[in-house]
Amino acid sequence: MSAPVRDALEFPESDRVFLEPQLPPRDGSTPRPDMPFTTLTFATSLDSSLALSPGTRTALSGPQSKAMTHYLRSRHDGILIGVGTALADDPGLNCRIAGVGGYGGEGLDSQPRPIVIDPSLRWDCSDDSKLFQLCREGRGRAPWIVTTVHEPPTEKDALLKRYGGQFISLDIPTSESGNHQIDWNQLLVTLRSNGLRSVMIEGGGHVINSLLEPSYMGLIDRVIVTIAPTWLGQGGVVVSPARRFDGEGNPMSAARLKNVQWYPFGEDVVLCGQVNV
Ligand SMILES: NC(=O)C1=CN([C@@H]2O[C@H](COP(=O)(O)OP(=O)(O)OC[C@H]3O[C@@H](n4cnc5c(N)ncnc54)[C@H](O)[C@@H]3O)[C@@H](O)[C@H]2O)C=CC1
Ligand SMILES: Nc1nc(O)c(N)c(N[C@@H]2O[C@H](COP(=O)(O)O)[C@@H](O)[C@H]2O)n1
């Protein structure tokens, strides 16, 4: 019997069966030719919070659902977060399932590409960032940072390139408020043209709520949510997309899932579905 690999997570074969219909096809095909298969996935409390407060890293998933999330990471080419999450969590964004590259497997096999949306370059990533530590250990890929800045600082550019990452600069019109809001269609097309066939979007609140706006809902192929049996209380980072109104101005629900399936994982439950557009 081979020795256990340091920090590796186990996700049993029996638990993989139910997830298969929810996952990007193994042949790499995509529902739309110019975009990746896109999964929206996160862990939430009973009061729809992702974290105790903006800027705080909060563990919600139990061990089994955490292993499930890492299995999802192994099945996607990319894993995307907003800069708020990068600043709060200093995340690793690698896959720690036993058998993938760096955890008993070859090279960086099945390690997803981390993608950070950072329009005005607020994330001061350095050599000490968790992501780069994992790169040095051969346990994760270097990030792609999506920005609207056209000439990123030379030393950051060099740092990223040293580990095999890159800045991706997008041209976007600046709104009247001065906001650099990136269009999700443009972003996903760009990721596909950079070779990614599947992307899982993990958060945080701003990212999830904006993707659940009516104009973007059709881009999400699957939603996979871990629900933990806890209330985080008021003041958290909440998933609560903007409300919609019918033709007479009456409020309607913001979004709803169809083809829903539930699976218990330890004390958590995992909800899978498709956005009903
Ligand atoms: N429980 C869970 O599964 C997760 C929890 N989190 C938590 O969420 C919190 C962070 O959430 P937020 O503060 O809402 O930050 P966020 O991670 O959603 O990032 C928001 C920022 O990203 C940029 N951004 C995102 N979408 C953009 C777009 N379309 N165009 C231009 N810029 C865009 C903007 O600069 C925006 O201010 C953290 O506390 C983190 O721990 C984050 C991910 C998953
Ligand atoms: N699935 C899940 N459960 C939780 O309880 C979480 N807090 C998160 N957060 C997301 O995972 C990232 C951390 O990843 P690493 O463990 O550092 O690789 C974090 O940044 C959020 O995107 N997810």
Tab-separated table of C-alpha atoms and ligand atoms in Angstrom:
chain	number	residue	atom	x	y	z
A	1	MET	CA	0.000	0.000	0.000
A	2	SER	CA	1.364	3.463	-0.890
A	3	ALA	CA	2.053	5.973	1.904
A	4	PRO	CA	-0.575	8.721	2.445
A	5	VAL	CA	0.365	12.052	0.858
A	6	ARG	CA	0.751	15.079	3.163
A	7	ASP	CA	-2.482	17.167	3.408
A	8	ALA	CA	-4.288	15.098	0.745
A	9	LEU	CA	-8.093	14.882	0.940
A	10	GLU	CA	-10.064	11.743	0.113
A	11	PHE	CA	-13.302	11.919	-1.869
A	12	PRO	CA	-14.765	8.414	-2.151
A	13	GLU	CA	-15.703	6.923	-5.509
A	14	SER	CA	-19.251	6.319	-4.245
A	15	ASP	CA	-19.731	10.068	-3.694
A	16	ARG	CA	-18.487	10.908	-7.194
A	17	VAL	CA	-21.329	9.126	-8.974
A	18	PHE	CA	-24.068	11.594	-8.064
A	19	LEU	CA	-21.927	14.587	-9.056
A	20	GLU	CA	-21.052	13.329	-12.546
A	21	PRO	CA	-24.160	14.701	-14.363
A	22	GLN	CA	-23.443	18.121	-12.826
A	23	LEU	CA	-19.858	18.342	-14.059
A	24	PRO	CA	-18.198	19.593	-17.245
A	25	PRO	CA	-18.143	16.791	-19.856
A	26	ARG	CA	-14.963	14.704	-19.693
A	27	ASP	CA	-14.433	15.099	-23.451
A	28	GLY	CA	-13.872	18.848	-22.955
A	29	SER	CA	-16.907	19.859	-25.018
A	30	THR	CA	-18.700	23.048	-23.991
A	31	PRO	CA	-22.393	24.024	-24.225
A	32	ARG	CA	-21.424	27.197	-26.151
A	33	PRO	CA	-18.406	26.980	-28.482
A	34	ASP	CA	-16.865	30.307	-27.437
A	35	MET	CA	-17.320	29.973	-23.672
A	36	PRO	CA	-16.244	27.577	-20.943
A	37	PHE	CA	-18.661	25.318	-19.066
A	38	THR	CA	-19.367	27.538	-16.053
A	39	THR	CA	-20.175	26.314	-12.553
A	40	LEU	CA	-21.184	28.693	-9.774
A	41	THR	CA	-20.261	27.079	-6.470
A	42	PHE	CA	-19.904	28.318	-2.904
A	43	ALA	CA	-20.665	27.446	0.728
A	44	THR	CA	-23.353	29.336	2.595
A	45	SER	CA	-24.891	29.522	6.056
A	46	LEU	CA	-28.628	29.164	6.750
A	47	ASP	CA	-28.892	32.970	6.585
A	48	SER	CA	-27.202	33.079	3.145
A	49	SER	CA	-23.850	34.330	4.417
A	50	LEU	CA	-20.520	33.437	2.828
A	51	ALA	CA	-18.433	34.911	5.623
A	52	LEU	CA	-18.834	36.562	9.031
A	53	SER	CA	-17.826	39.945	7.595
A	54	PRO	CA	-16.153	41.327	4.483
A	55	GLY	CA	-12.467	40.668	4.882
A	56	THR	CA	-12.896	37.596	7.074
A	57	ARG	CA	-12.102	34.017	6.091
A	58	THR	CA	-14.881	31.819	7.488
A	59	ALA	CA	-14.908	28.021	7.387
A	60	LEU	CA	-18.430	26.773	6.596
A	61	SER	CA	-17.897	23.436	4.826
A	62	GLY	CA	-17.408	20.319	6.915
A	63	PRO	CA	-14.729	17.770	5.949
A	64	GLN	CA	-16.878	15.810	3.465
A	65	SER	CA	-18.261	18.815	1.572
A	66	LYS	CA	-14.815	20.417	1.599
A	67	ALA	CA	-13.469	17.289	-0.110
A	68	MET	CA	-16.329	17.593	-2.612
A	69	THR	CA	-15.293	21.178	-3.429
A	70	HIS	CA	-11.739	19.981	-4.009
A	71	TYR	CA	-13.028	17.241	-6.288
A	72	LEU	CA	-14.921	19.947	-8.224
A	73	ARG	CA	-11.658	21.875	-8.491
A	74	SER	CA	-10.011	18.791	-10.035
A	75	ARG	CA	-12.751	18.689	-12.692
A	76	HIS	CA	-12.477	22.316	-13.834
A	77	ASP	CA	-9.713	24.007	-15.821
A	78	GLY	CA	-10.073	27.272	-13.902
A	79	ILE	CA	-11.250	28.548	-10.524
A	80	LEU	CA	-12.321	32.195	-10.332
A	81	ILE	CA	-12.682	34.635	-7.445
A	82	GLY	CA	-13.065	38.398	-7.000
A	83	VAL	CA	-10.313	40.522	-5.494
A	84	GLY	CA	-12.354	40.901	-2.268
A	85	THR	CA	-11.879	37.178	-1.673
A	86	ALA	CA	-8.176	37.281	-2.536
A	87	LEU	CA	-7.680	40.103	-0.019
A	88	ALA	CA	-9.750	38.436	2.718
A	89	ASP	CA	-8.584	34.855	2.388
A	90	ASP	CA	-5.088	34.712	0.886
A	91	PRO	CA	-6.450	31.532	-0.719
A	92	GLY	CA	-4.541	28.569	-2.141
A	93	LEU	CA	-7.077	27.826	-4.902
A	94	ASN	CA	-5.450	24.516	-5.678
A	95	CYS	CA	-6.870	21.004	-5.574
A	96	ARG	CA	-5.850	18.827	-2.650
A	97	ILE	CA	-7.559	15.566	-3.639
A	98	ALA	CA	-5.285	12.522	-3.309
A	99	GLY	CA	-3.936	11.546	-6.723
A	100	VAL	CA	-3.820	14.965	-8.405
A	101	GLY	CA	-0.526	16.666	-9.270
A	102	GLY	CA	1.379	17.620	-6.117
A	103	TYR	CA	-0.721	15.213	-4.018
A	104	GLY	CA	0.567	11.900	-5.319
A	105	GLY	CA	-0.052	12.568	-9.032
A	106	GLU	CA	2.216	13.695	-11.856
A	107	GLY	CA	3.243	17.336	-12.394
A	108	LEU	CA	0.273	19.664	-12.071
A	109	ASP	CA	-2.190	17.117	-13.417
A	110	SER	CA	-5.809	18.200	-12.625
A	111	GLN	CA	-4.688	21.377	-10.873
A	112	PRO	CA	-7.008	24.258	-11.881
A	113	ARG	CA	-5.812	27.677	-12.999
A	114	PRO	CA	-6.638	30.338	-10.347
A	115	ILE	CA	-8.202	33.491	-11.819
A	116	VAL	CA	-8.571	36.687	-9.776
A	117	ILE	CA	-10.747	39.564	-11.044
A	118	ASP	CA	-8.932	42.665	-9.913
A	119	PRO	CA	-9.960	45.603	-12.159
A	120	SER	CA	-7.822	48.273	-10.492
A	121	LEU	CA	-5.074	46.015	-9.068
A	122	ARG	CA	-5.903	46.199	-5.349
A	123	TRP	CA	-4.423	42.772	-4.539
A	124	ASP	CA	-0.817	43.229	-3.474
A	125	CYS	CA	0.186	39.661	-4.255
A	126	SER	CA	3.741	38.911	-3.204
A	127	ASP	CA	6.125	35.971	-3.132
A	128	ASP	CA	4.669	35.140	0.329
A	129	SER	CA	1.109	34.763	-0.988
A	130	LYS	CA	-0.279	31.275	-0.427
A	131	LEU	CA	-0.773	30.825	-4.157
A	132	PHE	CA	2.936	31.294	-4.863
A	133	GLN	CA	3.979	29.098	-1.924
A	134	LEU	CA	1.940	26.303	-3.505
A	135	CYS	CA	3.540	26.980	-6.899
A	136	ARG	CA	7.003	26.648	-5.351
A	137	GLU	CA	5.979	23.302	-3.814
A	138	GLY	CA	4.638	22.045	-7.164
A	139	ARG	CA	1.121	21.925	-5.681
A	140	GLY	CA	-0.725	24.556	-7.682
A	141	ARG	CA	-0.693	26.806	-10.719
A	142	ALA	CA	0.136	30.508	-10.797
A	143	PRO	CA	-2.825	32.881	-11.112
A	144	TRP	CA	-4.148	34.846	-14.021
A	145	ILE	CA	-5.141	38.319	-12.831
A	146	VAL	CA	-7.892	39.946	-14.893
A	147	THR	CA	-7.609	43.713	-14.811
A	148	THR	CA	-8.537	46.875	-16.648
A	149	VAL	CA	-5.060	48.321	-16.024
A	150	HIS	CA	-3.109	48.218	-19.275
A	151	GLU	CA	0.411	48.486	-17.946
A	152	PRO	CA	0.566	46.528	-14.678
A	153	PRO	CA	3.598	47.217	-12.442
A	154	THR	CA	6.701	45.619	-13.949
A	155	GLU	CA	7.745	43.810	-10.748
A	156	LYS	CA	4.290	42.204	-10.349
A	157	ASP	CA	4.298	41.212	-13.988
A	158	ALA	CA	7.738	39.621	-13.529
A	159	LEU	CA	6.586	37.799	-10.355
A	160	LEU	CA	3.564	36.346	-12.132
A	161	LYS	CA	5.544	35.312	-15.204
A	162	ARG	CA	8.247	33.674	-13.066
A	163	TYR	CA	5.630	31.224	-11.784
A	164	GLY	CA	3.817	30.835	-15.127
A	165	GLY	CA	0.934	33.232	-14.489
A	166	GLN	CA	-0.103	36.365	-16.373
A	167	PHE	CA	-2.071	39.582	-16.283
A	168	ILE	CA	-5.031	39.652	-18.660
A	169	SER	CA	-5.942	43.257	-19.455
A	170	LEU	CA	-9.456	43.874	-20.715
A	171	ASP	CA	-10.722	46.952	-22.532
A	172	ILE	CA	-13.901	48.157	-20.894
A	173	PRO	CA	-15.801	51.422	-21.064
A	174	THR	CA	-15.744	53.333	-17.746
A	175	SER	CA	-19.260	53.997	-16.433
A	176	GLU	CA	-20.427	57.434	-15.272
A	177	SER	CA	-19.742	56.425	-11.669
A	178	GLY	CA	-16.157	55.588	-12.603
A	179	ASN	CA	-16.802	51.874	-11.947
A	180	HIS	CA	-14.746	49.374	-13.900
A	181	GLN	CA	-17.478	46.761	-14.284
A	182	ILE	CA	-16.302	43.838	-16.408
A	183	ASP	CA	-18.893	42.195	-18.628
A	184	TRP	CA	-19.116	38.485	-17.781
A	185	ASN	CA	-19.677	37.531	-21.449
A	186	GLN	CA	-16.439	39.264	-22.425
A	187	LEU	CA	-14.597	37.719	-19.509
A	188	LEU	CA	-15.737	34.153	-20.186
A	189	VAL	CA	-15.002	34.449	-23.914
A	190	THR	CA	-11.504	35.678	-23.008
A	191	LEU	CA	-10.924	32.734	-20.665
A	192	ARG	CA	-12.070	30.288	-23.360
A	193	SER	CA	-9.762	31.907	-25.907
A	194	ASN	CA	-6.940	31.412	-23.399
A	195	GLY	CA	-7.669	27.686	-23.468
A	196	LEU	CA	-9.993	27.102	-20.486
A	197	ARG	CA	-12.862	24.702	-21.239
A	198	SER	CA	-14.433	24.873	-17.778
A	199	VAL	CA	-14.429	27.400	-14.948
A	200	MET	CA	-15.796	27.189	-11.430
A	201	ILE	CA	-16.682	30.510	-9.881
A	202	GLU	CA	-16.349	30.437	-6.093
A	203	GLY	CA	-17.216	33.973	-5.063
A	204	GLY	CA	-17.344	36.136	-3.138
A	205	GLY	CA	-20.580	38.006	-2.584
A	206	HIS	CA	-20.125	40.716	-5.194
A	207	VAL	CA	-19.192	38.183	-7.883
A	208	ILE	CA	-22.072	35.799	-7.114
A	209	ASN	CA	-24.726	38.523	-6.845
A	210	SER	CA	-23.645	40.106	-10.124
A	211	LEU	CA	-23.707	36.740	-11.946
A	212	LEU	CA	-27.276	36.215	-10.745
A	213	GLU	CA	-28.420	39.396	-12.502
A	214	PRO	CA	-30.904	38.600	-15.301
A	215	SER	CA	-28.476	39.524	-18.076
A	216	TYR	CA	-25.874	36.977	-16.914
A	217	MET	CA	-27.896	34.074	-15.527
A	218	GLY	CA	-27.849	32.262	-18.894
A	219	LEU	CA	-24.058	31.982	-18.674
A	220	ILE	CA	-24.143	29.675	-15.649
A	221	ASP	CA	-24.357	26.005	-16.568
A	222	ARG	CA	-24.601	24.608	-13.043
A	223	VAL	CA	-25.017	25.860	-9.490
A	224	ILE	CA	-23.565	23.725	-6.681
A	225	VAL	CA	-24.089	25.133	-3.177
A	226	THR	CA	-22.933	23.693	0.136
A	227	ILE	CA	-25.331	24.643	2.933
A	228	ALA	CA	-23.865	24.446	6.432
A	229	PRO	CA	-26.154	24.079	9.468
A	230	THR	CA	-25.275	27.406	11.048
A	231	TRP	CA	-26.505	30.987	11.150
A	232	LEU	CA	-23.641	33.481	10.879
A	233	GLY	CA	-25.849	36.400	11.966
A	234	GLN	CA	-26.153	39.953	10.720
A	235	GLY	CA	-23.249	41.796	9.119
A	236	GLY	CA	-22.022	38.924	6.971
A	237	VAL	CA	-21.196	38.807	3.255
A	238	VAL	CA	-24.575	37.787	1.886
A	239	VAL	CA	-25.713	36.114	-1.337
A	240	SER	CA	-28.815	38.118	-2.193
A	241	PRO	CA	-29.083	39.217	-5.821
A	242	ALA	CA	-30.994	42.319	-6.908
A	243	ARG	CA	-34.751	41.827	-6.936
A	244	ARG	CA	-36.734	41.716	-10.197
A	245	PHE	CA	-40.138	43.253	-10.899
A	246	ASP	CA	-42.951	42.171	-13.193
A	247	GLY	CA	-44.553	44.402	-15.831
A	248	GLU	CA	-46.819	45.962	-13.181
A	249	GLY	CA	-43.973	46.784	-10.837
A	250	ASN	CA	-44.660	43.930	-8.386
A	251	PRO	CA	-41.587	42.245	-6.864
A	252	MET	CA	-40.656	38.771	-8.119
A	253	SER	CA	-38.005	36.347	-6.912
A	254	ALA	CA	-34.539	37.263	-8.181
A	255	ALA	CA	-33.635	33.803	-9.465
A	256	ARG	CA	-34.717	30.181	-9.113
A	257	LEU	CA	-33.132	26.804	-9.771
A	258	LYS	CA	-34.608	23.933	-11.786
A	259	ASN	CA	-33.636	20.242	-12.037
A	260	VAL	CA	-32.667	20.403	-8.387
A	261	GLN	CA	-30.921	17.591	-6.515
A	262	TRP	CA	-29.894	17.486	-2.852
A	263	TYR	CA	-27.183	15.361	-1.277
A	264	PRO	CA	-26.288	15.148	2.408
A	265	PHE	CA	-22.549	15.321	3.142
A	266	GLY	CA	-21.828	14.838	6.828
A	267	GLU	CA	-23.677	17.649	8.592
A	268	ASP	CA	-23.919	19.746	5.399
A	269	VAL	CA	-26.210	19.401	2.436
A	270	VAL	CA	-25.149	20.044	-1.156
A	271	LEU	CA	-27.699	21.511	-3.560
A	272	CYS	CA	-27.177	21.183	-7.333
A	273	GLY	CA	-29.313	22.742	-10.048
A	274	GLN	CA	-29.551	24.882	-13.152
A	275	VAL	CA	-30.650	28.506	-13.155
A	276	ASN	CA	-34.184	28.769	-14.505
A	277	VAL	CA	-33.718	31.510	-17.109
B	1	LIG	N1	-18.206	30.610	1.633
B	1	LIG	C1	-17.698	30.618	0.420
B	1	LIG	O1	-17.857	29.670	-0.344
B	1	LIG	C2	-16.930	31.804	-0.046
B	1	LIG	C3	-16.726	32.879	0.766
B	1	LIG	N2	-16.076	33.973	0.290
B	1	LIG	C4	-15.977	35.161	1.154
B	1	LIG	O2	-16.531	36.281	0.483
B	1	LIG	C5	-15.890	37.463	0.980
B	1	LIG	C6	-15.508	38.351	-0.177
B	1	LIG	O3	-16.649	38.749	-0.899
B	1	LIG	P1	-16.760	40.224	-1.508
B	1	LIG	O4	-16.246	41.195	-0.501
B	1	LIG	O5	-18.137	40.420	-2.014
B	1	LIG	O6	-15.680	40.236	-2.663
B	1	LIG	P2	-15.550	39.490	-4.076
B	1	LIG	O7	-14.595	38.361	-3.918
B	1	LIG	O8	-16.869	39.222	-4.709
B	1	LIG	O9	-14.754	40.608	-4.898
B	1	LIG	C7	-15.394	41.816	-5.187
B	1	LIG	C8	-14.503	42.675	-6.029
B	1	LIG	O10	-14.123	41.956	-7.205
B	1	LIG	C9	-14.125	42.811	-8.313
B	1	LIG	N3	-15.154	42.317	-9.259
B	1	LIG	C10	-15.932	41.258	-9.095
B	1	LIG	N4	-16.719	41.097	-10.194
B	1	LIG	C11	-16.404	42.084	-11.029
B	1	LIG	C12	-16.834	42.461	-12.323
B	1	LIG	N5	-17.767	41.793	-13.005
B	1	LIG	N6	-16.278	43.553	-12.878
B	1	LIG	C13	-15.340	44.253	-12.242
B	1	LIG	N7	-14.891	43.942	-11.013
B	1	LIG	C14	-15.412	42.865	-10.435
B	1	LIG	C15	-14.456	44.207	-7.802
B	1	LIG	O11	-13.238	44.861	-7.568
B	1	LIG	C16	-15.192	43.933	-6.510
B	1	LIG	O12	-15.060	44.981	-5.583
B	1	LIG	C17	-14.691	37.028	1.790
B	1	LIG	O13	-14.945	37.234	3.172
B	1	LIG	C18	-14.558	35.552	1.468
B	1	LIG	O14	-14.048	34.820	2.555
B	1	LIG	C19	-15.566	34.009	-0.977
B	1	LIG	C20	-15.719	32.964	-1.813
B	1	LIG	C21	-16.425	31.766	-1.429
B	2	LIG	N1	-16.442	25.405	-0.324
B	2	LIG	C1	-16.037	26.359	0.558
B	2	LIG	N2	-16.342	26.216	1.853
B	2	LIG	C2	-15.978	27.150	2.743
B	2	LIG	O1	-16.308	26.970	4.021
B	2	LIG	C3	-15.261	28.282	2.332
B	2	LIG	N3	-14.872	29.231	3.231
B	2	LIG	C4	-14.930	28.367	0.956
B	2	LIG	N4	-14.231	29.426	0.515
B	2	LIG	C5	-13.630	29.458	-0.777
B	2	LIG	O2	-12.451	28.658	-0.812
B	2	LIG	C6	-11.317	29.500	-0.894
B	2	LIG	C7	-10.236	29.013	0.006
B	2	LIG	O3	-9.567	28.047	-0.690
B	2	LIG	P1	-8.226	27.371	-0.126
B	2	LIG	O4	-8.644	26.425	0.959
B	2	LIG	O5	-7.347	28.456	0.411
B	2	LIG	O6	-7.670	26.682	-1.308
B	2	LIG	C8	-11.782	30.854	-0.495
B	2	LIG	O7	-10.977	31.895	-1.002
B	2	LIG	C9	-13.158	30.860	-1.103
B	2	LIG	O8	-13.115	31.019	-2.504
B	2	LIG	N5	-15.340	27.404	0.097
